[in-house]
PDB file of C-alpha atoms in Angstrom:
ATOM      1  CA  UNK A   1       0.000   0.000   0.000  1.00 69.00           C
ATOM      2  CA  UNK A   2       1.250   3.464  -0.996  1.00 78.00           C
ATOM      3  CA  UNK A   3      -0.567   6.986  -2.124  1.00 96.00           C
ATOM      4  CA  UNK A   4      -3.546   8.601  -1.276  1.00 98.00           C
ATOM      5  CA  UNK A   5      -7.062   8.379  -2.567  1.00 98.00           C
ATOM      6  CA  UNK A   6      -8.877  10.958  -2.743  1.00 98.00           C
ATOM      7  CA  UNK A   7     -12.543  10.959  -3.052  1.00 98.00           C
ATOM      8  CA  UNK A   8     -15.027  14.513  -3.890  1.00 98.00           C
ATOM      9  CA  UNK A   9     -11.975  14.865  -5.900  1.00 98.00           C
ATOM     10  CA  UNK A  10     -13.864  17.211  -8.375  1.00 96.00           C
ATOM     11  CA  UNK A  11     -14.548  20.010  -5.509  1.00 96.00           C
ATOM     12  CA  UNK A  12     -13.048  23.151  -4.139  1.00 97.00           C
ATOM     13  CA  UNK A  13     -11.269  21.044  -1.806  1.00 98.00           C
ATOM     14  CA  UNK A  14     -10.208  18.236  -2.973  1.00 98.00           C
ATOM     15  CA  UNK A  15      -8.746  19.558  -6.616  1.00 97.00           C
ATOM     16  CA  UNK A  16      -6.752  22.129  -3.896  1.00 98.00           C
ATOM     17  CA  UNK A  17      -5.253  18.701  -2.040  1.00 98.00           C
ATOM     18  CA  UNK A  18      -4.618  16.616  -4.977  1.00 98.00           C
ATOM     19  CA  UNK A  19      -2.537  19.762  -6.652  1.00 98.00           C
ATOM     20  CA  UNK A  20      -0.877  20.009  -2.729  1.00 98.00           C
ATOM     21  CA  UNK A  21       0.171  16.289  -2.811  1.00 98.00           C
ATOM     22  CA  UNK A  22       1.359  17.038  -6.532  1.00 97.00           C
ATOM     23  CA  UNK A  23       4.133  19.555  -4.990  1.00 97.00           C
ATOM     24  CA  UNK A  24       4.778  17.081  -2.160  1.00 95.00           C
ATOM     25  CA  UNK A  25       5.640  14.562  -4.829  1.00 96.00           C
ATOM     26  CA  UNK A  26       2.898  12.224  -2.959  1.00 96.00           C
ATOM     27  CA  UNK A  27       1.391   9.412  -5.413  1.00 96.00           C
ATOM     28  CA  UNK A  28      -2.442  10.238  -5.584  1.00 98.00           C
ATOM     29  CA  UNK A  29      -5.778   9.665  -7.618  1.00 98.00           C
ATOM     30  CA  UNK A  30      -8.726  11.583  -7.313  1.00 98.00           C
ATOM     31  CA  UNK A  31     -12.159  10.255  -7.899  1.00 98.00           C
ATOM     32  CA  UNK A  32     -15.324  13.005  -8.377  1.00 97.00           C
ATOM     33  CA  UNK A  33     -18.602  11.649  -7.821  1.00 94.00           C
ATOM     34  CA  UNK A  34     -19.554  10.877 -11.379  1.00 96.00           C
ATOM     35  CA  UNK A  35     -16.284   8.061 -11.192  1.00 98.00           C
ATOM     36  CA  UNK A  36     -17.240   7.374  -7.354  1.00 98.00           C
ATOM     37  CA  UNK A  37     -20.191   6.805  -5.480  1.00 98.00           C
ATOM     38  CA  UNK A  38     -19.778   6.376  -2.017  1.00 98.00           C
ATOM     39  CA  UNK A  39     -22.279   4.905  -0.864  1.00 98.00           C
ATOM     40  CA  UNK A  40     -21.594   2.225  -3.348  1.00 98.00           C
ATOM     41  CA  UNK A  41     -20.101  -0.516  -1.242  1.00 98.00           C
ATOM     42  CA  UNK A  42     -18.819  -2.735  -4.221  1.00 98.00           C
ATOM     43  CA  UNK A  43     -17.543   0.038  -5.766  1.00 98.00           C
ATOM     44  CA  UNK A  44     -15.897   1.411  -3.132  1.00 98.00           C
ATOM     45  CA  UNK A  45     -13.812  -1.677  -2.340  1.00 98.00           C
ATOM     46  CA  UNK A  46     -12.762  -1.653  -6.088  1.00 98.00           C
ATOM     47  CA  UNK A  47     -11.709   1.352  -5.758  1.00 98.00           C
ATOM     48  CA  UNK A  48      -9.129   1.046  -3.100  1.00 98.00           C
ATOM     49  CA  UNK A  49      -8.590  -2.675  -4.167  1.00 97.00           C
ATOM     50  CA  UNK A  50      -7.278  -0.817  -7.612  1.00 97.00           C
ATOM     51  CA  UNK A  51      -5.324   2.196  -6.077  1.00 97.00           C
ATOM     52  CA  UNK A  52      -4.057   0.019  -2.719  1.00 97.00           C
ATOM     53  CA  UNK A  53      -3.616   3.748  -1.026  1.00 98.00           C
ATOM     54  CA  UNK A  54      -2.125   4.015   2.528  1.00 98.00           C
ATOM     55  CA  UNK A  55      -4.202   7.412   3.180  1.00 98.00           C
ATOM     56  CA  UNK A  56      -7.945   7.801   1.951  1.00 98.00           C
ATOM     57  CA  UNK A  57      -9.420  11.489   2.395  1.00 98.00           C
ATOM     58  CA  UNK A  58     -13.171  11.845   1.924  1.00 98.00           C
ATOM     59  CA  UNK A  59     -14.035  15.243   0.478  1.00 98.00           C
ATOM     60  CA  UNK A  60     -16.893  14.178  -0.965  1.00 98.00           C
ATOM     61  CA  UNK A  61     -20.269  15.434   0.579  1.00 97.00           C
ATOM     62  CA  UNK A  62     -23.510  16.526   0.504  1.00 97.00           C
ATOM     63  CA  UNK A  63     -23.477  20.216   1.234  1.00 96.00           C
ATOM     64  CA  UNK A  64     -26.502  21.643   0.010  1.00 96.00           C
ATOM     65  CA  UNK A  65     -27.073  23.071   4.030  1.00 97.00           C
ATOM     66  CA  UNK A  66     -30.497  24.583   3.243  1.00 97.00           C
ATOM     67  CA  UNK A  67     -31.952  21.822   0.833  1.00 98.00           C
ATOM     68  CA  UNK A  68     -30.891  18.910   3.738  1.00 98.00           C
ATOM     69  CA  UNK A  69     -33.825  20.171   5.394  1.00 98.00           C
ATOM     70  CA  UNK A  70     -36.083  18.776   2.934  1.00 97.00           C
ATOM     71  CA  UNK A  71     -33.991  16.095   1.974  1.00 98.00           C
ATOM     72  CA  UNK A  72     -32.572  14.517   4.860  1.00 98.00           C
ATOM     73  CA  UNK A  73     -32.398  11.272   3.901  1.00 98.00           C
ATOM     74  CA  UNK A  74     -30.750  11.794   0.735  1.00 98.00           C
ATOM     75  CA  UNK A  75     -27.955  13.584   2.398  1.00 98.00           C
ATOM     76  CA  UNK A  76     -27.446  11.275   5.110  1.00 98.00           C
ATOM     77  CA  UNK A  77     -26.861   8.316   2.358  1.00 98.00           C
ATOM     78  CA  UNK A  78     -23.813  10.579   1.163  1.00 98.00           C
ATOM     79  CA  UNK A  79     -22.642  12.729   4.618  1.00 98.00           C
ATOM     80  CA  UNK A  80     -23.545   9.322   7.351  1.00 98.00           C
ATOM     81  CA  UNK A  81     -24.034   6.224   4.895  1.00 98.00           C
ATOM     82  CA  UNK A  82     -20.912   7.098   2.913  1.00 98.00           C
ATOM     83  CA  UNK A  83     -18.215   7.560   5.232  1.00 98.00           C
ATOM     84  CA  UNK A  84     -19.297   4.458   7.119  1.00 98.00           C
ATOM     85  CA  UNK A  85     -18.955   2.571   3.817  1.00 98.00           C
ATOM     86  CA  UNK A  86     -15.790   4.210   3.018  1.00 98.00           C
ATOM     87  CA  UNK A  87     -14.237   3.431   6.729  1.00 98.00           C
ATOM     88  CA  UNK A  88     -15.288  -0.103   6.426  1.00 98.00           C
ATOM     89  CA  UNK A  89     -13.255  -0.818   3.231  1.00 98.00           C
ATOM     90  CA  UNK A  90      -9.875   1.445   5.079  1.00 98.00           C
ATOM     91  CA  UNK A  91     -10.406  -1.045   8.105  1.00 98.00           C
ATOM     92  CA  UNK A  92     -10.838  -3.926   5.306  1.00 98.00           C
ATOM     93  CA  UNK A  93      -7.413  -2.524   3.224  1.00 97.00           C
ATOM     94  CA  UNK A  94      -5.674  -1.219   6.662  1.00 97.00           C
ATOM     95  CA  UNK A  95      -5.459   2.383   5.177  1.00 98.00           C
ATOM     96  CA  UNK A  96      -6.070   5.638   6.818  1.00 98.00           C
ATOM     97  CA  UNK A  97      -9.175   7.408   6.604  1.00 98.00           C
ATOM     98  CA  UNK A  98      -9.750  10.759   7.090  1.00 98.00           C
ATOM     99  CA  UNK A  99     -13.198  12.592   7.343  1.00 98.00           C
ATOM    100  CA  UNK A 100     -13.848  16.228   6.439  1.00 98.00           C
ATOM    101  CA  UNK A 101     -16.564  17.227   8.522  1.00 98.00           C
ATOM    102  CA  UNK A 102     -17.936  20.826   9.366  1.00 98.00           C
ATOM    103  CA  UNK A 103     -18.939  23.668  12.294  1.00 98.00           C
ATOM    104  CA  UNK A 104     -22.565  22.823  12.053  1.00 98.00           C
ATOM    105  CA  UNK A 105     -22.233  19.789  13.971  1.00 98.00           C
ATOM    106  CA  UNK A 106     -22.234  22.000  17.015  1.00 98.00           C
ATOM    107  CA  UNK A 107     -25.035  24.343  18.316  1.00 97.00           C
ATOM    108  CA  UNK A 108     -23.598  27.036  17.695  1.00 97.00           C
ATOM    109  CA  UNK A 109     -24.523  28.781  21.019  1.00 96.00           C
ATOM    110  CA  UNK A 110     -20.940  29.202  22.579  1.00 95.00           C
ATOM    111  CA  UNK A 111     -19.240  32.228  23.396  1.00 95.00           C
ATOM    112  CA  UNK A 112     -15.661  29.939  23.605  1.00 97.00           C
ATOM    113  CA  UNK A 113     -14.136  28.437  20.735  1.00 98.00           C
ATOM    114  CA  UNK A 114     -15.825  25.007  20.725  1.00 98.00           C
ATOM    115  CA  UNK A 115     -12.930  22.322  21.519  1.00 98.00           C
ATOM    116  CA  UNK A 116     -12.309  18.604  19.894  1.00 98.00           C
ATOM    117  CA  UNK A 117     -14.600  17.009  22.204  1.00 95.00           C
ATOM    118  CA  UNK A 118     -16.920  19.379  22.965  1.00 97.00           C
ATOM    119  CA  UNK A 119     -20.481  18.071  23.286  1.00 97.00           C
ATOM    120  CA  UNK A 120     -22.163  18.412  20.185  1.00 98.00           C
ATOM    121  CA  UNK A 121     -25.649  19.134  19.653  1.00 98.00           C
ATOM    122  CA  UNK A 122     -26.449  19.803  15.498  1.00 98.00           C
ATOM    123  CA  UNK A 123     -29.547  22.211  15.089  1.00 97.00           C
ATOM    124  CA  UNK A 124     -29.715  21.274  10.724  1.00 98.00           C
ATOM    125  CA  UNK A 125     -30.058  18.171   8.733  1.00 98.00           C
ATOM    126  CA  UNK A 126     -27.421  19.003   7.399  1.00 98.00           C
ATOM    127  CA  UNK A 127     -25.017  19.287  10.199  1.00 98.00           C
ATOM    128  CA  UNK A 128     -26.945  15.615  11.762  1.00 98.00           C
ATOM    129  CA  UNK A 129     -26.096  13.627   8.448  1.00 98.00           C
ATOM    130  CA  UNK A 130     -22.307  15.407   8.866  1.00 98.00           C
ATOM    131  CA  UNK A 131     -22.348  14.016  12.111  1.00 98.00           C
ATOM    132  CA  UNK A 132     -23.076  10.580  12.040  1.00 98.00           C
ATOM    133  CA  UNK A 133     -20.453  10.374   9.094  1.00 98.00           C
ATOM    134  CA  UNK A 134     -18.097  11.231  12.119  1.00 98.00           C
ATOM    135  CA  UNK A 135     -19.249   8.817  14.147  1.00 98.00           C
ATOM    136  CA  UNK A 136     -19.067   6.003  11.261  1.00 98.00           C
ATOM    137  CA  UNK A 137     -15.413   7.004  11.059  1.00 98.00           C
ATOM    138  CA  UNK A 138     -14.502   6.425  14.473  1.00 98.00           C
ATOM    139  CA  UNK A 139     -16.729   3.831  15.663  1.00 98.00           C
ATOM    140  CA  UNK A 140     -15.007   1.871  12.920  1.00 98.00           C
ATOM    141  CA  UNK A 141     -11.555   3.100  12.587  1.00 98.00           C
ATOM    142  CA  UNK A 142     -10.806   3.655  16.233  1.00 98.00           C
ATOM    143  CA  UNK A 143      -7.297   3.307  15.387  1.00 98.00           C
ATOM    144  CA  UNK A 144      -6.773   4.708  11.874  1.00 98.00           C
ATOM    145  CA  UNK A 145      -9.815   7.137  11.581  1.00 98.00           C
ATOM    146  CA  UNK A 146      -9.588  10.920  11.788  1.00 98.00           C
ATOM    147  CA  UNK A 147     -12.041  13.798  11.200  1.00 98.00           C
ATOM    148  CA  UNK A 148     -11.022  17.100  10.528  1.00 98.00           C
ATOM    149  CA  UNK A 149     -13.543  19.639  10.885  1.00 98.00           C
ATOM    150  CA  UNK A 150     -13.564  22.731   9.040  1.00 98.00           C
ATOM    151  CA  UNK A 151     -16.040  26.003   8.260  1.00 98.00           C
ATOM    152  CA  UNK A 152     -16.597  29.050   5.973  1.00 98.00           C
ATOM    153  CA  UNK A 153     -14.239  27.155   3.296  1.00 98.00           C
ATOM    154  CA  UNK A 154     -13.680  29.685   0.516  1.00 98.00           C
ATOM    155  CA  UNK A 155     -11.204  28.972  -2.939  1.00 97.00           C
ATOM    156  CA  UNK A 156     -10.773  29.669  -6.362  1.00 96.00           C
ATOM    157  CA  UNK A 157     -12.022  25.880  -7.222  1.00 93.00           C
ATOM    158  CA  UNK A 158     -15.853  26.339  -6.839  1.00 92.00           C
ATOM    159  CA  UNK A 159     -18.698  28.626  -5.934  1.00 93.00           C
ATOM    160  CA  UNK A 160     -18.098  30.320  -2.371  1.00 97.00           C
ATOM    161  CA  UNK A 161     -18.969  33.467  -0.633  1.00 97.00           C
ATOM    162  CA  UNK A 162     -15.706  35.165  -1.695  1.00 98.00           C
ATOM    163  CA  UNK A 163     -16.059  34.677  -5.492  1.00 97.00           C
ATOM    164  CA  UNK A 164     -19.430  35.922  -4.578  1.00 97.00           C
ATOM    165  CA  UNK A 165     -18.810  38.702  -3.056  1.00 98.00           C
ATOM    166  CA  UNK A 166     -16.243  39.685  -5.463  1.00 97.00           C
ATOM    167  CA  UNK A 167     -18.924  39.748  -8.256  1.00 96.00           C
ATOM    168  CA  UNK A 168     -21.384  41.510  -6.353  1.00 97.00           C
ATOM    169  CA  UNK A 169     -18.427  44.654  -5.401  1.00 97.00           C
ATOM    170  CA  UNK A 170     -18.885  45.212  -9.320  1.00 94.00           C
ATOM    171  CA  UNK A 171     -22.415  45.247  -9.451  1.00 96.00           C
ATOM    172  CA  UNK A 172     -23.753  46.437  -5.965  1.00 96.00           C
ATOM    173  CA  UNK A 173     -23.532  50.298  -4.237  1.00 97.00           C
ATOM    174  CA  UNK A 174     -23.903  48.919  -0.938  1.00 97.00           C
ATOM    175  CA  UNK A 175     -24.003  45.599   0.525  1.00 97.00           C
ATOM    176  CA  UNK A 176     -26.279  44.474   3.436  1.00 98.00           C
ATOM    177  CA  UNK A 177     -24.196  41.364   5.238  1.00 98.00           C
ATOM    178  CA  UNK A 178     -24.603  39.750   8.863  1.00 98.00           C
ATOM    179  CA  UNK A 179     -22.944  40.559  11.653  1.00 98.00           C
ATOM    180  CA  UNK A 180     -24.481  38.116  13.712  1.00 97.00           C
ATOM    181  CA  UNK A 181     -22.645  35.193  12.879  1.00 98.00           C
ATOM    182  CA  UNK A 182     -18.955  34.690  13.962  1.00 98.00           C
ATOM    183  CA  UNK A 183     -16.404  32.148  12.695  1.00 98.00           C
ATOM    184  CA  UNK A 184     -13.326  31.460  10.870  1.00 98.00           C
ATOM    185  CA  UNK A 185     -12.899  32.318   7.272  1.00 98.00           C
ATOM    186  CA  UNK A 186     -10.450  29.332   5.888  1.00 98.00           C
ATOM    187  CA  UNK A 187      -8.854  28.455   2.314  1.00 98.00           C
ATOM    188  CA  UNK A 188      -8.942  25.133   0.780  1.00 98.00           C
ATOM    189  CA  UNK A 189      -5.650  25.554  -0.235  1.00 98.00           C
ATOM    190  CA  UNK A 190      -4.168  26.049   3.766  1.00 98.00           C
ATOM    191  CA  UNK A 191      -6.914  23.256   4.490  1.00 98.00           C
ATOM    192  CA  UNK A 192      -5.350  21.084   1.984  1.00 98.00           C
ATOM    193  CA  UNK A 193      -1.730  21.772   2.861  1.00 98.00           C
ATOM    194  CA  UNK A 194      -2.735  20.587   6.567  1.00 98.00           C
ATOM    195  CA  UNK A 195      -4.336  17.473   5.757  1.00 98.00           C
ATOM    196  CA  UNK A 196      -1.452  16.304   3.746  1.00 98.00           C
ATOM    197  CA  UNK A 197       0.553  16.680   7.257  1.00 98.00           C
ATOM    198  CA  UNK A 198      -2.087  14.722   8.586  1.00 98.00           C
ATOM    199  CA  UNK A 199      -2.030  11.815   6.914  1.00 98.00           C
ATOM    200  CA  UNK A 200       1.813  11.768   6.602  1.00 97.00           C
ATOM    201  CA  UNK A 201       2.105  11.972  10.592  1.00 97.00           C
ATOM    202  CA  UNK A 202      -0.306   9.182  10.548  1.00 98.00           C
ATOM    203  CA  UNK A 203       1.418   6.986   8.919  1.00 97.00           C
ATOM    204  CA  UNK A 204       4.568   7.803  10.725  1.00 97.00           C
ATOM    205  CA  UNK A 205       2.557   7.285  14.120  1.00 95.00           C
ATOM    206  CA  UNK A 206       2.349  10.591  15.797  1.00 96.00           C
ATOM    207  CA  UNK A 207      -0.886  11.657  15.511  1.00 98.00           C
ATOM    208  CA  UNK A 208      -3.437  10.664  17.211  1.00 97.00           C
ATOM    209  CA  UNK A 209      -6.354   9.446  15.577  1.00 98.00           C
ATOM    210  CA  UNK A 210      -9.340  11.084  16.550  1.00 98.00           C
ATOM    211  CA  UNK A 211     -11.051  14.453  15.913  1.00 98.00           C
ATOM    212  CA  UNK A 212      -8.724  17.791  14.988  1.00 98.00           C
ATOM    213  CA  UNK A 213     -10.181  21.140  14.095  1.00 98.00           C
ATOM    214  CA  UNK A 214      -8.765  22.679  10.799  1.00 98.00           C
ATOM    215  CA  UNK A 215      -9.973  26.245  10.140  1.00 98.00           C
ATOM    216  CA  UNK A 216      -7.663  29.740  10.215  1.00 98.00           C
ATOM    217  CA  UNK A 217      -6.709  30.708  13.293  1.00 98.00           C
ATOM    218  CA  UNK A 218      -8.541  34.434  14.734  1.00 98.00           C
ATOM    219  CA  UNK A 219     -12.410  34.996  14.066  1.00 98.00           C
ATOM    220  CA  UNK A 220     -14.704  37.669  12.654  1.00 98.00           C
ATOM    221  CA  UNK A 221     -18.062  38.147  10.992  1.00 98.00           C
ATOM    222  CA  UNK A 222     -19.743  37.535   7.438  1.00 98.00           C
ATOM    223  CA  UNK A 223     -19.723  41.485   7.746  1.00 98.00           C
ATOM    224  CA  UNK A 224     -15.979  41.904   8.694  1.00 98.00           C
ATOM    225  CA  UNK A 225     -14.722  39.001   6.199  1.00 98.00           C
ATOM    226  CA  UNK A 226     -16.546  41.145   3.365  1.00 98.00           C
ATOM    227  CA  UNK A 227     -15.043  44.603   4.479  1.00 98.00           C
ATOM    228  CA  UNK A 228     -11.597  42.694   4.325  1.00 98.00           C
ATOM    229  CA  UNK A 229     -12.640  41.437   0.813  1.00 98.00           C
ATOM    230  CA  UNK A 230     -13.201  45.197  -0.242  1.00 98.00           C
ATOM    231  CA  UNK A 231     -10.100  46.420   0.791  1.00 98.00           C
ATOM    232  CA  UNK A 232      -8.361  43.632  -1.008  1.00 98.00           C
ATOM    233  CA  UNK A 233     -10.051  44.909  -4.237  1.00 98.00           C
ATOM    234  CA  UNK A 234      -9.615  48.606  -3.126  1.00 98.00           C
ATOM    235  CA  UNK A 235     -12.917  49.481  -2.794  1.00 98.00           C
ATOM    236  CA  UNK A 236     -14.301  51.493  -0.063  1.00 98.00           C
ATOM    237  CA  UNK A 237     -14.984  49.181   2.963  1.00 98.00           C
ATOM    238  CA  UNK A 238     -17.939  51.632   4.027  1.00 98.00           C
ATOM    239  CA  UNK A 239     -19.780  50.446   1.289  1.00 98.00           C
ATOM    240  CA  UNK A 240     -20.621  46.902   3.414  1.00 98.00           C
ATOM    241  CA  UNK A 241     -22.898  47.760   6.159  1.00 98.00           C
ATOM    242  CA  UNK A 242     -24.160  45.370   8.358  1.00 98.00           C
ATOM    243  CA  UNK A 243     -27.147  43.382   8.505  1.00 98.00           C
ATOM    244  CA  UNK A 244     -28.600  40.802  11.639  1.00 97.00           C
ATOM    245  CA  UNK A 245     -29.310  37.300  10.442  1.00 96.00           C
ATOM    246  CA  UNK A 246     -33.052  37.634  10.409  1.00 94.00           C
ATOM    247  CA  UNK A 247     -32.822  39.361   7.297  1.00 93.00           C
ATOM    248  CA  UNK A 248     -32.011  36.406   5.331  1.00 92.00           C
ATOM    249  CA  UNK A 249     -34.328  33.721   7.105  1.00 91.00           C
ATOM    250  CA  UNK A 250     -33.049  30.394   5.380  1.00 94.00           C
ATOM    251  CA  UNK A 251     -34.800  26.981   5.645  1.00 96.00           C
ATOM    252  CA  UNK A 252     -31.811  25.368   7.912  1.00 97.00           C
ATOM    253  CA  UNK A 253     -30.638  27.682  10.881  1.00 95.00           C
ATOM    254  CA  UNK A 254     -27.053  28.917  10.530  1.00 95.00           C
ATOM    255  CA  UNK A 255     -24.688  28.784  13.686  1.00 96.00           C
ATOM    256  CA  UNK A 256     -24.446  32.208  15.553  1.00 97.00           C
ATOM    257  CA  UNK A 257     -20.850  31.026  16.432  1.00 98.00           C
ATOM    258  CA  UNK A 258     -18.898  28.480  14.573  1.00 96.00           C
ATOM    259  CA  UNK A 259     -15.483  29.261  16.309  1.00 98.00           C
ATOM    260  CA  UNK A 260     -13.072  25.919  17.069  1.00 98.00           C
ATOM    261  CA  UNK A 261     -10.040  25.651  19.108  1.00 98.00           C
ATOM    262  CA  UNK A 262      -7.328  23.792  17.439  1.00 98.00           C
ATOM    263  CA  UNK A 263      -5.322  22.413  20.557  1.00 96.00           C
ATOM    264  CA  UNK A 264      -4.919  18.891  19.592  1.00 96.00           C
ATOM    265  CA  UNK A 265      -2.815  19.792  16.307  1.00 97.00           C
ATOM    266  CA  UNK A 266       0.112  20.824  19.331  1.00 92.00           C
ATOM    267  CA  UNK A 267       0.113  16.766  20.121  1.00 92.00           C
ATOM    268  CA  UNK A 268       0.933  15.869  17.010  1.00 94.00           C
ATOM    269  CA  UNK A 269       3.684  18.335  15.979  1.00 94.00           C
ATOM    270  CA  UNK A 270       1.310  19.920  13.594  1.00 97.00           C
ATOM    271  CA  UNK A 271       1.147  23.633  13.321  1.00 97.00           C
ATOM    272  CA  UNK A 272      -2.494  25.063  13.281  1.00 98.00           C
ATOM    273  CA  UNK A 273      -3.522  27.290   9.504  1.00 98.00           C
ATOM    274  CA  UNK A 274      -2.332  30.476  10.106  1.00 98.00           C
ATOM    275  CA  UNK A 275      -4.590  33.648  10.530  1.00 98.00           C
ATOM    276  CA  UNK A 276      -7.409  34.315   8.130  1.00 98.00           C
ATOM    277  CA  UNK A 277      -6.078  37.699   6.893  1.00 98.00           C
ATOM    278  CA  UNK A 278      -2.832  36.802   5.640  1.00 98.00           C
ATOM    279  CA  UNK A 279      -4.447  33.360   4.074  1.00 98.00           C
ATOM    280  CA  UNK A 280      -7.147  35.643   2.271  1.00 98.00           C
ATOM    281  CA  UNK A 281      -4.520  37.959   1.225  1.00 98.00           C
ATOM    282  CA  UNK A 282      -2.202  35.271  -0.366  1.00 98.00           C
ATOM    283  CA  UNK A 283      -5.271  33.587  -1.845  1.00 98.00           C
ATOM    284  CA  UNK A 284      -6.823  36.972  -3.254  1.00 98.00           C
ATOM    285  CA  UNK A 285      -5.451  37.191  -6.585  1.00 97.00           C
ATOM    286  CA  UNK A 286      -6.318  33.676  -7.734  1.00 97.00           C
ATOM    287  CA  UNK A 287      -9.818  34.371  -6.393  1.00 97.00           C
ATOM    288  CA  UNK A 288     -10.520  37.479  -8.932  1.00 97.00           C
ATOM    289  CA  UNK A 289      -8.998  36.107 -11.659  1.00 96.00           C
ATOM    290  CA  UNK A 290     -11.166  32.783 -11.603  1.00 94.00           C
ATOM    291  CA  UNK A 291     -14.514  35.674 -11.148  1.00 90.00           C
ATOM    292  CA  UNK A 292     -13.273  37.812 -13.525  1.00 85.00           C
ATOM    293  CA  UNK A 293     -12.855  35.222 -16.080  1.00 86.00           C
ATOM    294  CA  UNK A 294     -16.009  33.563 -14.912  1.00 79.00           C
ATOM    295  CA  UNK A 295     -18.269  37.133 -15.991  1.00 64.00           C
ATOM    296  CA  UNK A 296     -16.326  37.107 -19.534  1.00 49.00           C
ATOM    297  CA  UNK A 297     -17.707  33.383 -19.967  1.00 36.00           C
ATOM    298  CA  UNK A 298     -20.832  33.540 -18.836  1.00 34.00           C
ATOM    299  CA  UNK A 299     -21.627  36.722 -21.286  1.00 31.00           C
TER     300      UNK A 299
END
């Protein structure tokens, strides 16, 4: 066994790790969900029978938050069904697994960054299904499962509030955005980077397996992350004003505070993703290009 695997391969996420494992000179294949289904159980030991990797990472999800509440079932066959499927073939192979989870698996009541083991307590479909993927991970990979939580993921590989916000800068005077809801602004591309240390310091045995929290370090609002995206594209910050969350009422609830702690990383030699400013900042100019070239396609 050697490699990774890589499933959700097509995403924002997990095109950012396969090109990180690329420049790490790892050996990895990435599956999208059109090549995988992971809920398929046949097809899922195939798969790793056929790429024999030492590390899996599941990216692939269901993460449609506000259409979960409608559809619960059909996201818990890809966020709860999938991962269990996926862990059983790793304990089947003897590979790693590791689980990208989110926030919303939390209340999102807390006034403290929420810690590894915090008591959860989802308040969405979407954040239930995410968490009984977890629990499929570890119940069945006590020794070789990990889940890596992460929130308000942003890159220049898909659709995200950045991109969006970007567009909107060109179009809008003024922009009405919440300041209700605090958490952690975080790039796929830091994400990435830290879950290739992950699996490596699995395999050489010093981390723990077991939950870790991998979002930017420091904390602010939807309204202060879009000020900081203004000043990026030197426009006038003063044009965001902000907004409380019950002026965009949404079918599943959003967390009022998605902030996590990221103490465990310290155990296994791992340093946490730096702070969100400098990531946004070094992740900027890849994010306009992919919008600006986005409006001259879609005219």
């Amino acid at each position: 066994m050697s490699g990774w695997l890589v499933t959700g391969a097509g995403g924002m996420l997990g095109r950012d790790l396969l090109a990180r494992l690329a420049a790490a000179g790892e050996r990895a294949a990435g599956l999208d969900r059109s090549a995988l289904d992971i809920t398929d159980a046949d097809a899922v030991r195939a798969a790793l029978e056929t790429y024999a990797p030492a590390v899996v990472v599941n990216c692939a999800a269901w993460t449609a938050v506000d259409d979960a509440e409608a559809k619960e079932a059909e996201a818990l066959a890809v966020n709860g069904t999938g991962p269990r499927v996926l862990a059983e073939a790793c304990a089947a192979s003897g590979a790693v697994l590791i689980q990208v989870s989110t926030d919303y698996v939390f209340a999102g009541d807390g006034q403290t960054p929420y810690g590894e083991y915090d008591a959860t307590g989802p308040r969405s479909a979407y954040g239930r299904t995410k968490l009984a993927g977890e629990r499929a991970v570890l119940d069945t990979l006590p020794e070789t499962g990990y889940v890596v939580r992460t929130a308000w993921l942003y890159g220049a590989g898909g659709g995200n509030f950045v991109r969006t916000m970007i567009k909107l800068e060109s179009v809008k005077d003024t922009l009405d955005v919440v300041d209700d809801q605090r958490g952690q602004p975080t790039w796929t591309g830091d994400l990435a980077e830290l879950l290739v240390r992950l699996g490596a310091a699995a395999l050489e045995g010093v981390a723990e397996p077991g939950i870790y929290h991998g979002t930017s370090g420091g904390e602010t609002t939807w309204f202060g992350f879009t000020r900081e995206i203004f000043r990026l594209l030197g426009a006038d910050p003063e044009r965001v004003r902000p907004t409380a969350s019950e002026a965009f009422v949404r079918p599943a609830p959003r967390p009022a505070y998605s902030v996590l702690g990221h103490e465990r990383w310290k155990r296994a030699g791992i340093e946490p993703i730096r702070e969100w400013r400098a990531a946004l900042e070094e992740a900027f100019p890849a994010l306009v290009a992919v919008e600006r070239q986005s409006g001259v396609t879609d005219q």
